[in-house]
mmCIF file of C-alpha atoms in Angstrom:
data_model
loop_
_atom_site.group_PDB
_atom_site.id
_atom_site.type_symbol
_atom_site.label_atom_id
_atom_site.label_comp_id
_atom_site.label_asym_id
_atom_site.label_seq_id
_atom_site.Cartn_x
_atom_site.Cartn_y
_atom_site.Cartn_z
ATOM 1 C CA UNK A 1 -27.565 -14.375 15.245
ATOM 2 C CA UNK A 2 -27.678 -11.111 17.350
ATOM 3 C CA UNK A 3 -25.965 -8.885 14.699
ATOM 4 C CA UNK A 4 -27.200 -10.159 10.987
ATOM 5 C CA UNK A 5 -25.874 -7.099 9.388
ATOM 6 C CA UNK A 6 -22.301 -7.654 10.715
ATOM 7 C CA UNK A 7 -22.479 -11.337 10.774
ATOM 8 C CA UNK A 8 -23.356 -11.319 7.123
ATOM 9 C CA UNK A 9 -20.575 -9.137 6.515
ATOM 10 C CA UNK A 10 -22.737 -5.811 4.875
ATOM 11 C CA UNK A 11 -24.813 -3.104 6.742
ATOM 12 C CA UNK A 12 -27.006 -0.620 5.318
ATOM 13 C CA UNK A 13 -25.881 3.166 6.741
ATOM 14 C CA UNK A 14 -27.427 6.295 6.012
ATOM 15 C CA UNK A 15 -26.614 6.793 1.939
ATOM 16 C CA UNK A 16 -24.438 3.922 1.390
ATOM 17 C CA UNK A 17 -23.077 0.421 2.474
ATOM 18 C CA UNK A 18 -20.728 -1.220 4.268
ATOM 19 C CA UNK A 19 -19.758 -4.546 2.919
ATOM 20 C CA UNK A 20 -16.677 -6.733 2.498
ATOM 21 C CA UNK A 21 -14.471 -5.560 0.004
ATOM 22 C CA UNK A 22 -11.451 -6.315 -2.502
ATOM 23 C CA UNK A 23 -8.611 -4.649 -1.541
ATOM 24 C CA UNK A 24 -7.493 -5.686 -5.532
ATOM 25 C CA UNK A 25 -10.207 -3.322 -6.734
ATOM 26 C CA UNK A 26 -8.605 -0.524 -8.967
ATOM 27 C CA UNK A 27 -10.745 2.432 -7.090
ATOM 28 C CA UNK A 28 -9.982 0.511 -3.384
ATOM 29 C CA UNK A 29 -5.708 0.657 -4.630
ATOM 30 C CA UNK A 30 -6.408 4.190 -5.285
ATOM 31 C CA UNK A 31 -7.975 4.919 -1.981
ATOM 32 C CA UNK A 32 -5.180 2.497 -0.392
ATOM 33 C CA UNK A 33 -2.460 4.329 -1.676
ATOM 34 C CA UNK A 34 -3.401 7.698 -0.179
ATOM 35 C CA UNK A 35 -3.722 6.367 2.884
ATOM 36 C CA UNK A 36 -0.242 4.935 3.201
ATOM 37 C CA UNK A 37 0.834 8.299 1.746
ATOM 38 C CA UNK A 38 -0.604 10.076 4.457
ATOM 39 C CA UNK A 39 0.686 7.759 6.964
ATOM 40 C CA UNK A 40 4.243 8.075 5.567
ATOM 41 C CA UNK A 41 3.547 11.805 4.791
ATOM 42 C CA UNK A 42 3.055 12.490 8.580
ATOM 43 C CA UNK A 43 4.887 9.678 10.576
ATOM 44 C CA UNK A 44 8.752 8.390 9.939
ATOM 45 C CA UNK A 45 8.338 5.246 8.340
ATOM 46 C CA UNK A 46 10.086 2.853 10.876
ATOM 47 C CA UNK A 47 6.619 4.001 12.765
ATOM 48 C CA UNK A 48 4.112 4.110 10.448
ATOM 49 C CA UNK A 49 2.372 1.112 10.087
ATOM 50 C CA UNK A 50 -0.180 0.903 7.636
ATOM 51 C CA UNK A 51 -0.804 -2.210 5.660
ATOM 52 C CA UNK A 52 -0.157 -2.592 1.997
ATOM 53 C CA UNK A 53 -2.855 -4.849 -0.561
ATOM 54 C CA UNK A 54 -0.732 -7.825 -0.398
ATOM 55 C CA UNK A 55 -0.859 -7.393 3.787
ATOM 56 C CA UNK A 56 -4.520 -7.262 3.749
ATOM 57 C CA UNK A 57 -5.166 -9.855 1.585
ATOM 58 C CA UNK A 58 -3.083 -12.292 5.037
ATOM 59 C CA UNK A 59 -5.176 -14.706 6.952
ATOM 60 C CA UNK A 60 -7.460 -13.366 9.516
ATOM 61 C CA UNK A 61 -8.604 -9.827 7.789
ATOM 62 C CA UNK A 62 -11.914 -8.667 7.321
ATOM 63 C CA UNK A 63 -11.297 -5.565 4.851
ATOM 64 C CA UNK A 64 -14.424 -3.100 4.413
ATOM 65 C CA UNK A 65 -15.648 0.015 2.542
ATOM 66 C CA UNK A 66 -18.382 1.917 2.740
ATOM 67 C CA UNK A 67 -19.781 2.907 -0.562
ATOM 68 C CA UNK A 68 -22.559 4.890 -1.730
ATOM 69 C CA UNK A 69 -24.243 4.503 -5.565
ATOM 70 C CA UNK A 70 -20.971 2.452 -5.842
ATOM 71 C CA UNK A 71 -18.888 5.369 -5.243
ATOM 72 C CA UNK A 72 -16.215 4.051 -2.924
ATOM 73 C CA UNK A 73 -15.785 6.854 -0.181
ATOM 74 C CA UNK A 74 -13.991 4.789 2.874
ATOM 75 C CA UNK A 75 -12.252 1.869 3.771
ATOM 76 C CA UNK A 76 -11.599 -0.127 7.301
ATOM 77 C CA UNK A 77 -10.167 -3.558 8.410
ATOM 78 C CA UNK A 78 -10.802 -5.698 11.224
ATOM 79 C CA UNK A 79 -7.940 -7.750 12.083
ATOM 80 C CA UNK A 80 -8.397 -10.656 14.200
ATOM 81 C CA UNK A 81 -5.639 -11.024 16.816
ATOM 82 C CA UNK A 82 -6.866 -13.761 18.660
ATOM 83 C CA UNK A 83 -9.736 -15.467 19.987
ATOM 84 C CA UNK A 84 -10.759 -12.738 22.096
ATOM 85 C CA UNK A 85 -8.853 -9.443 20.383
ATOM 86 C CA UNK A 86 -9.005 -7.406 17.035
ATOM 87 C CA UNK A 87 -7.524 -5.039 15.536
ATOM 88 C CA UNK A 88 -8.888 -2.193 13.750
ATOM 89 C CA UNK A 89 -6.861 -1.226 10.742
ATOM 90 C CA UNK A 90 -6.654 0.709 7.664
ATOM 91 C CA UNK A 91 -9.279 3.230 8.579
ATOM 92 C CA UNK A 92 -9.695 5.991 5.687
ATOM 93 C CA UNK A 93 -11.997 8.323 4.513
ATOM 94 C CA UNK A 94 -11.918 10.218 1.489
ATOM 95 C CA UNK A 95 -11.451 13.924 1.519
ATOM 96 C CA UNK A 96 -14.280 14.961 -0.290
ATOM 97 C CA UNK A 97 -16.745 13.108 2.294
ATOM 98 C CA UNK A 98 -15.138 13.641 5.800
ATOM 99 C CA UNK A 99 -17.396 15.202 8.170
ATOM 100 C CA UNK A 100 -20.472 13.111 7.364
ATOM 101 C CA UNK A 101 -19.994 10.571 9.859
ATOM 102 C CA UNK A 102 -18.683 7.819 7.315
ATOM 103 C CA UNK A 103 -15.946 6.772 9.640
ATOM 104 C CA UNK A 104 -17.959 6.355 12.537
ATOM 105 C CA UNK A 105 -20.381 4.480 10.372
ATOM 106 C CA UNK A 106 -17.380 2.186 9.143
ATOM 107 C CA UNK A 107 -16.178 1.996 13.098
ATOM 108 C CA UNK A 108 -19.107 0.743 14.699
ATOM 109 C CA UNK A 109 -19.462 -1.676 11.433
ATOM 110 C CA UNK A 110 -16.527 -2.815 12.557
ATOM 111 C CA UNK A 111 -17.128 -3.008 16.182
ATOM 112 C CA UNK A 112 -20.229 -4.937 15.750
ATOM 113 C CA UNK A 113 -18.772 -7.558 13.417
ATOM 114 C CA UNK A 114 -15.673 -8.301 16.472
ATOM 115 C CA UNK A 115 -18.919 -8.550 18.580
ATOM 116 C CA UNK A 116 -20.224 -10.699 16.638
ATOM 117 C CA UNK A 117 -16.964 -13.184 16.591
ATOM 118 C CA UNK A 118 -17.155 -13.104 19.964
ATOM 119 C CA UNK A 119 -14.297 -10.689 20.579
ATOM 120 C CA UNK A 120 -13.799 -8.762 24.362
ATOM 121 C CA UNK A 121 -11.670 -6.224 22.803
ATOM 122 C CA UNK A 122 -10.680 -4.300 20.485
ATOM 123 C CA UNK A 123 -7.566 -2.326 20.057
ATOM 124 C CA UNK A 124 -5.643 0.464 17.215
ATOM 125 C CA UNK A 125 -2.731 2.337 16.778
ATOM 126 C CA UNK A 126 -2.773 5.750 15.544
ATOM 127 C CA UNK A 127 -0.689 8.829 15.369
ATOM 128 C CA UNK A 128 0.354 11.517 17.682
ATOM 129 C CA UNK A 129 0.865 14.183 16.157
ATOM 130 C CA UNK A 130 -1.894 17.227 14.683
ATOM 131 C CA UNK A 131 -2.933 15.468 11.353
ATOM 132 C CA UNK A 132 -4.090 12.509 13.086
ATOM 133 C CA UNK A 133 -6.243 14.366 15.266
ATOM 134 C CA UNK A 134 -9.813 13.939 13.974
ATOM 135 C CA UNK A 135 -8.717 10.006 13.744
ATOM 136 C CA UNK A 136 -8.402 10.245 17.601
ATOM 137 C CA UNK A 137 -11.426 11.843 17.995
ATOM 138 C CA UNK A 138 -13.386 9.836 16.243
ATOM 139 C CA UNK A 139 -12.078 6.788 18.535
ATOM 140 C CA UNK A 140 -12.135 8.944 21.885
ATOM 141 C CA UNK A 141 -15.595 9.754 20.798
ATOM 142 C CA UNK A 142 -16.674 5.851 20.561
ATOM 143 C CA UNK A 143 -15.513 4.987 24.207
ATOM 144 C CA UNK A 144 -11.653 3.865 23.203
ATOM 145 C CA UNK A 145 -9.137 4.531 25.956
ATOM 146 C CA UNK A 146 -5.265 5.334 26.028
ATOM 147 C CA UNK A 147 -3.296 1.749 26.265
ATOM 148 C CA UNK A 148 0.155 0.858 25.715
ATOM 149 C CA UNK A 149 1.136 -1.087 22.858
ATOM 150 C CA UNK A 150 0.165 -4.045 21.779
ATOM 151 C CA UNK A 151 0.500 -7.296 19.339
ATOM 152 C CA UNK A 152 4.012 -6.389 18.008
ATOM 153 C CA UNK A 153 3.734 -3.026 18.304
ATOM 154 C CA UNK A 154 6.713 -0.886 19.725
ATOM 155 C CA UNK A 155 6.081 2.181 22.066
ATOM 156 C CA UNK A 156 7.733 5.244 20.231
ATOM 157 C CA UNK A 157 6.457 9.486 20.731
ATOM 158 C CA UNK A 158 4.989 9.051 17.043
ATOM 159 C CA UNK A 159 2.435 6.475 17.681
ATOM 160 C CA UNK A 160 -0.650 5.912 20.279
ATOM 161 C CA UNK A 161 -2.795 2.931 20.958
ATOM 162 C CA UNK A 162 -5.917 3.098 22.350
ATOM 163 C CA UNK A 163 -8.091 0.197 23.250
ATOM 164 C CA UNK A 164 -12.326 -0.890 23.453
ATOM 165 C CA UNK A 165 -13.593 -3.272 25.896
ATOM 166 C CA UNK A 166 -16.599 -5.225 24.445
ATOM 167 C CA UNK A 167 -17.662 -7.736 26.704
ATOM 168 C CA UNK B 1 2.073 -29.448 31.660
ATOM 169 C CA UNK B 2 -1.420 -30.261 31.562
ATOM 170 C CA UNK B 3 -3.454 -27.909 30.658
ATOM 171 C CA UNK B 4 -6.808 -27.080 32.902
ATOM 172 C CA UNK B 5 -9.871 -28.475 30.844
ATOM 173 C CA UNK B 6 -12.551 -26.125 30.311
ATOM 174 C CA UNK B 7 -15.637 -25.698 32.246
ATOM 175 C CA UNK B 8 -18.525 -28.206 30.457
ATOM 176 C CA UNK B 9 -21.612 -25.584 30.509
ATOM 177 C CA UNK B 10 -24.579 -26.215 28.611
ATOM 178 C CA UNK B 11 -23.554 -24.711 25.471
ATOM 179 C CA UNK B 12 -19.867 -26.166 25.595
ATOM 180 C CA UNK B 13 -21.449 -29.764 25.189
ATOM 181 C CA UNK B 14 -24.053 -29.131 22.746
ATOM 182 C CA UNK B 15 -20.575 -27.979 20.648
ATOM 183 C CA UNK B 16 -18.297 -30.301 21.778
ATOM 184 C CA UNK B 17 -21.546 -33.296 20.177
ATOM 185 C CA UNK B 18 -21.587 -31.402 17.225
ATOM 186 C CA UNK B 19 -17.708 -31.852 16.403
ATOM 187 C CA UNK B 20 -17.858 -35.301 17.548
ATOM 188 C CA UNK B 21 -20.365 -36.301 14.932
ATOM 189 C CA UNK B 22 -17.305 -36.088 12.920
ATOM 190 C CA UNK B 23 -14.371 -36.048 15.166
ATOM 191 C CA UNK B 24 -11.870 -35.805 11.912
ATOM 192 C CA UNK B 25 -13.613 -33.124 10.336
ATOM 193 C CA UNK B 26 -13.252 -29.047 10.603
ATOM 194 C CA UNK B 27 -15.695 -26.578 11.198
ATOM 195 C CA UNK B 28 -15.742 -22.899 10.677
ATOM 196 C CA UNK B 29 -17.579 -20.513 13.337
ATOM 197 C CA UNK B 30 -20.895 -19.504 11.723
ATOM 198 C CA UNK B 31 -21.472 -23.562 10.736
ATOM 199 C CA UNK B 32 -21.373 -24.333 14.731
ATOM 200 C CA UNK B 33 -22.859 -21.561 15.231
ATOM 201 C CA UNK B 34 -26.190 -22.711 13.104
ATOM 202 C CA UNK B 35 -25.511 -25.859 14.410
ATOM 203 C CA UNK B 36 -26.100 -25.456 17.482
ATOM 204 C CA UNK B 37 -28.310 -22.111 17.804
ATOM 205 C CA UNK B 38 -25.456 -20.798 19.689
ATOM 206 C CA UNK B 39 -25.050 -16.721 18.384
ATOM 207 C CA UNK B 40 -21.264 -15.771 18.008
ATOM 208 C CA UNK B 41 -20.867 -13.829 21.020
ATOM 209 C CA UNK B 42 -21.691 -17.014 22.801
ATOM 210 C CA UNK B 43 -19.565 -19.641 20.553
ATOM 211 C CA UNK B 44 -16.297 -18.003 19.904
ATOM 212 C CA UNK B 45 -15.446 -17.440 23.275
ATOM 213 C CA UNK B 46 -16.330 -21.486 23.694
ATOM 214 C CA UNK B 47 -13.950 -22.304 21.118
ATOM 215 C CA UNK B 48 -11.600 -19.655 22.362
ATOM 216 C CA UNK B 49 -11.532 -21.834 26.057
ATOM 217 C CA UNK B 50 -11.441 -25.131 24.129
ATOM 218 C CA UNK B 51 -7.891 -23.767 22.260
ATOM 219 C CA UNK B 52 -6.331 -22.761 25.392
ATOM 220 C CA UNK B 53 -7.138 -26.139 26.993
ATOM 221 C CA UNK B 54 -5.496 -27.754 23.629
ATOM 222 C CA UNK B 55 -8.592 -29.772 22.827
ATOM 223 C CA UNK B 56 -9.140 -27.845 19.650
ATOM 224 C CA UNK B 57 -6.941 -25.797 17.854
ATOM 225 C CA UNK B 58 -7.755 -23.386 15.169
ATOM 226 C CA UNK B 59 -7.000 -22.057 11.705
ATOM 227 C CA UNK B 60 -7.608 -19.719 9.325
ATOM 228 C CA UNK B 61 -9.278 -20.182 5.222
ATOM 229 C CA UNK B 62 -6.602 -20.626 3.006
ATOM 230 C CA UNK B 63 -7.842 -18.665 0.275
ATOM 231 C CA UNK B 64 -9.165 -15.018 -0.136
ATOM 232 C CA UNK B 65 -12.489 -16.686 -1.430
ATOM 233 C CA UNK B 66 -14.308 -14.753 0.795
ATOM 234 C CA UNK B 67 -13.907 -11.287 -0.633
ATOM 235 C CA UNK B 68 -15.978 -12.468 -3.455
ATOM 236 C CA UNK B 69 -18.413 -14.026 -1.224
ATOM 237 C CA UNK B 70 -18.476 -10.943 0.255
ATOM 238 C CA UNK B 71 -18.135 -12.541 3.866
ATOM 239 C CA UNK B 72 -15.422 -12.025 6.703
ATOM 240 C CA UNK B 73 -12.794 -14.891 6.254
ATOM 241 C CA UNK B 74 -13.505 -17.925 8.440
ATOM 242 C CA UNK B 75 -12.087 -19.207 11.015
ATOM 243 C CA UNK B 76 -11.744 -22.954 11.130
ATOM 244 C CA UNK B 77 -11.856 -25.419 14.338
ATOM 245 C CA UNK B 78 -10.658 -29.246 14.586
ATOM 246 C CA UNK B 79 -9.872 -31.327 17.651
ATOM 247 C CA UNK B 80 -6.280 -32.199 18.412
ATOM 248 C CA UNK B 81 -4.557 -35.232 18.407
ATOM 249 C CA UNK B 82 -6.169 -36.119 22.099
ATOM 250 C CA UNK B 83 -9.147 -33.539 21.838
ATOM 251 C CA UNK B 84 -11.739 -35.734 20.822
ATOM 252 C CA UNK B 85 -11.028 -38.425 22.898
ATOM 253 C CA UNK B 86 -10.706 -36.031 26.132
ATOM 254 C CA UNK B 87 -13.915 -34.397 24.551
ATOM 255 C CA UNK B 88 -15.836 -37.894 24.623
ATOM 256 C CA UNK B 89 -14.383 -38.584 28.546
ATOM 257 C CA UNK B 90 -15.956 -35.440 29.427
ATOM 258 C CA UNK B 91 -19.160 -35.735 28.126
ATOM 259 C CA UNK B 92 -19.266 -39.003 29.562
ATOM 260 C CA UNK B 93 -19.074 -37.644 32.505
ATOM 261 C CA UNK B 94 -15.375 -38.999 33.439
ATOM 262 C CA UNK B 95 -13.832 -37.634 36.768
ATOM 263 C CA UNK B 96 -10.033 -37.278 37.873
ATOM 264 C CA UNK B 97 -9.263 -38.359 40.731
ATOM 265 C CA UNK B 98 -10.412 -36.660 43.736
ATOM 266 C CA UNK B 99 -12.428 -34.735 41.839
ATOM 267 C CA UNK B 100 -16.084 -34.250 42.950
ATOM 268 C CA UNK B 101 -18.772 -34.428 40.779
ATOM 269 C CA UNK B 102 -20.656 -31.452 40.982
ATOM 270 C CA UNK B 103 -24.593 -32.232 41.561
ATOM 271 C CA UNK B 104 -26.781 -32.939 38.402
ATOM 272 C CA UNK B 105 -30.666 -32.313 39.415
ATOM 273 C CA UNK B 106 -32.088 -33.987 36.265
ATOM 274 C CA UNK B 107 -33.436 -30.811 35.083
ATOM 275 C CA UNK B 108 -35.209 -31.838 31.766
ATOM 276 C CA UNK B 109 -33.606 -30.322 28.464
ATOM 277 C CA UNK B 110 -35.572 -27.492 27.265
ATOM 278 C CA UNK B 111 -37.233 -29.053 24.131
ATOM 279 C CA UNK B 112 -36.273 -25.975 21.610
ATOM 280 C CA UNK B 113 -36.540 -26.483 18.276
ATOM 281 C CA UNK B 114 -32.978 -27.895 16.359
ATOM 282 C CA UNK B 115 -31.635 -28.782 19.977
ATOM 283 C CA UNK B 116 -29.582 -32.057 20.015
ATOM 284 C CA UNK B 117 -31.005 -35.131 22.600
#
C-alpha cells in the first residue's frame, strides 16, 4: 500500500499516536462531551452539529485520537460520504495541549487515511463565529477552501464549510 | 435506463477476475486490494465506477468490530443481481452493437509476482 500508517489505521507523530479509537472509552466520553459543549456553548443548537457516541459508533466512521503515554489529548473522525467524499468530523483537542500541532497531526492522519480509500475529496463544517477561529485556521492552513454546504447540511450565518481536493 | 458500463482498464479486470472466482461472495477493500496488488488510491475509485454502473453495489460492516481491531470499518463489495454476468460478457470481450472494438496489440502481461494469468 502507499500509506501503511493510515491504511493500518495508527501513525506514529511526534510524542504520541494516532490510532483507531473507542468512542465508548470513559476518558474518549469525557473528551466527547466537551466538545459538544463547546459546540452548543458557541453555536444555536438547530446549527451545531456535532456527533454524539451513539452517532459515531454508525456505519462508515473511522473515529481517531491521538494519544501520548496513553494520555488521550485529541480526537477526529473521518466520515465516509461516498465512494469518492469524506467527511472530517469531531475534531478536538484538549485545552491543556493546543498549540503543539496535535490537530494538524490528527488532520493530515486523517487526510492520508481518505487517500488511502481512494477518496478525491474531502469536506467539514465548522463555525463562524470568533471561538472557532483557530479551527479555521488550522484547515485554511492545510489547503481547505470556502464551499457551500454539503451532504445534508443547510447554509445558515452560524456555520461554514470548507472543502480539500485530493486527487 | 441503462447505465454506461465502465471503462475495462488493466486494473478493472484483474478486479472484476478476482470477484468472479466467487461471484456470490463479498469482499471488503483492503482484501481486493492484496488481491490484486492494486494500492487503495487505485481500487476504490474502481469499485466506486463499478457502483455507479450497478454492477456492484456496496455496503458497510455490520458491527463496530473494528474499533477493537483497531482498523477503519470496512467497506464491503458484491456484484448485483446482473453484475457478474455483465462482468463475465465483458471480460470476454462481448461488444454491443455497433460498437468497435478498440485495438488489442498482444502486448504480453507483465509477469509480476501474485499477478493473475
Amino acid at each position: 500500500m502507499n500509506q501503511p500508517a493510515a491504511s493500518a489505521g495508527r501513525a506514529a507523530v511526534p510524542d504520541g499516536e494516532i490510532a483507531v479509537d473507542d468512542p465508548r472509552a470513559a476518558d474518549v466520553r469525557a473528551l466527547l462531551q466537551r466538545h459538544l459543549a463547546f459546540a452548543h456553548a458557541h453555536t444555536p443548537a438547530e446549527h451545531a452539529y456535532a456527533l454524539d457516541i451513539d452517532a459515531l459508533l454508525g456505519p462508515a466512521i473511522t473515529f481517531c485520537s491521538y494519544r501520548a503515554g496513553g494520555e488521550l489529548l485529541a480526537v477526529g473522525t473521518l466520515h465516509q460520504l461516498d465512494g469518492t467524499h469524506g467527511e472530517i468530523k469531531s475534531m478536538h483537542t484538549a485545552e491543556a495541549a493546543r498549540g503543539r500541532g496535535i490537530g494538524q497531526a490528527m488532520l493530515a492522519h486523517l487526510i492520508a487515511l481518505a487517500r488511502a480509500r481512494g477518496m478525491h475529496r474531502v469536506s467539514l463544517e465548522t463555525g463562524t463565529m470568533a471561538a472557532f477561529g483557530s479551527a479555521r485556521a488550522l484547515y485554511i492552513g492545510a489547503g481547505f477552501t470556502p464551499c457551500g454546504p454539503f451532504g445534508g447540511y443547510q447554509p445558515s450565518p452560524d456555520n461554514t464549510f470548507l472543502t480539500l481536493r485530493l486527487a | 435506463m441503462k447505465k454506461k458500463p465502465p471503462r475495462m482498464t488493466q486494473a478493472t479486470k484483474m478486479v472484476l477476475r478476482e470477484m468472479l472466482a466467487d461471484p456470490a461472495a463479498r469482499y471488503y477493500g483492503l482484501q481486493l486490494s492484496k488481491a490484486t496488488a492494486l494500492p487503495g488510491g487505485t481500487l476504490y475509485p474502481i469499485m466506486a465506477r463499478l457502483e455507479r454502473a450497478g454492477w456492484v453495489t456496496g455496503d458497510w460492516e455490520e458491527s463496530v468490530a473494528h474499533i477493537a481491531e483497531g482498523r477503519p470499518p470496512r467497506h464491503y463489495y458484491r456484484f448485483t443481481d446482473d453484475g457478474a454476468e455483465q462482468a463475465r460478457a465483458a471480460l470476454a470481450g462481448a461488444r454491443r452493437p455497433g460498437q468497435r472494438r478498440r485495438l488489442d496489440f498482444g502486448m504480453p502481461w507483465p509477469d509480476l509476482p501474485g499477478m493473475p494469468r
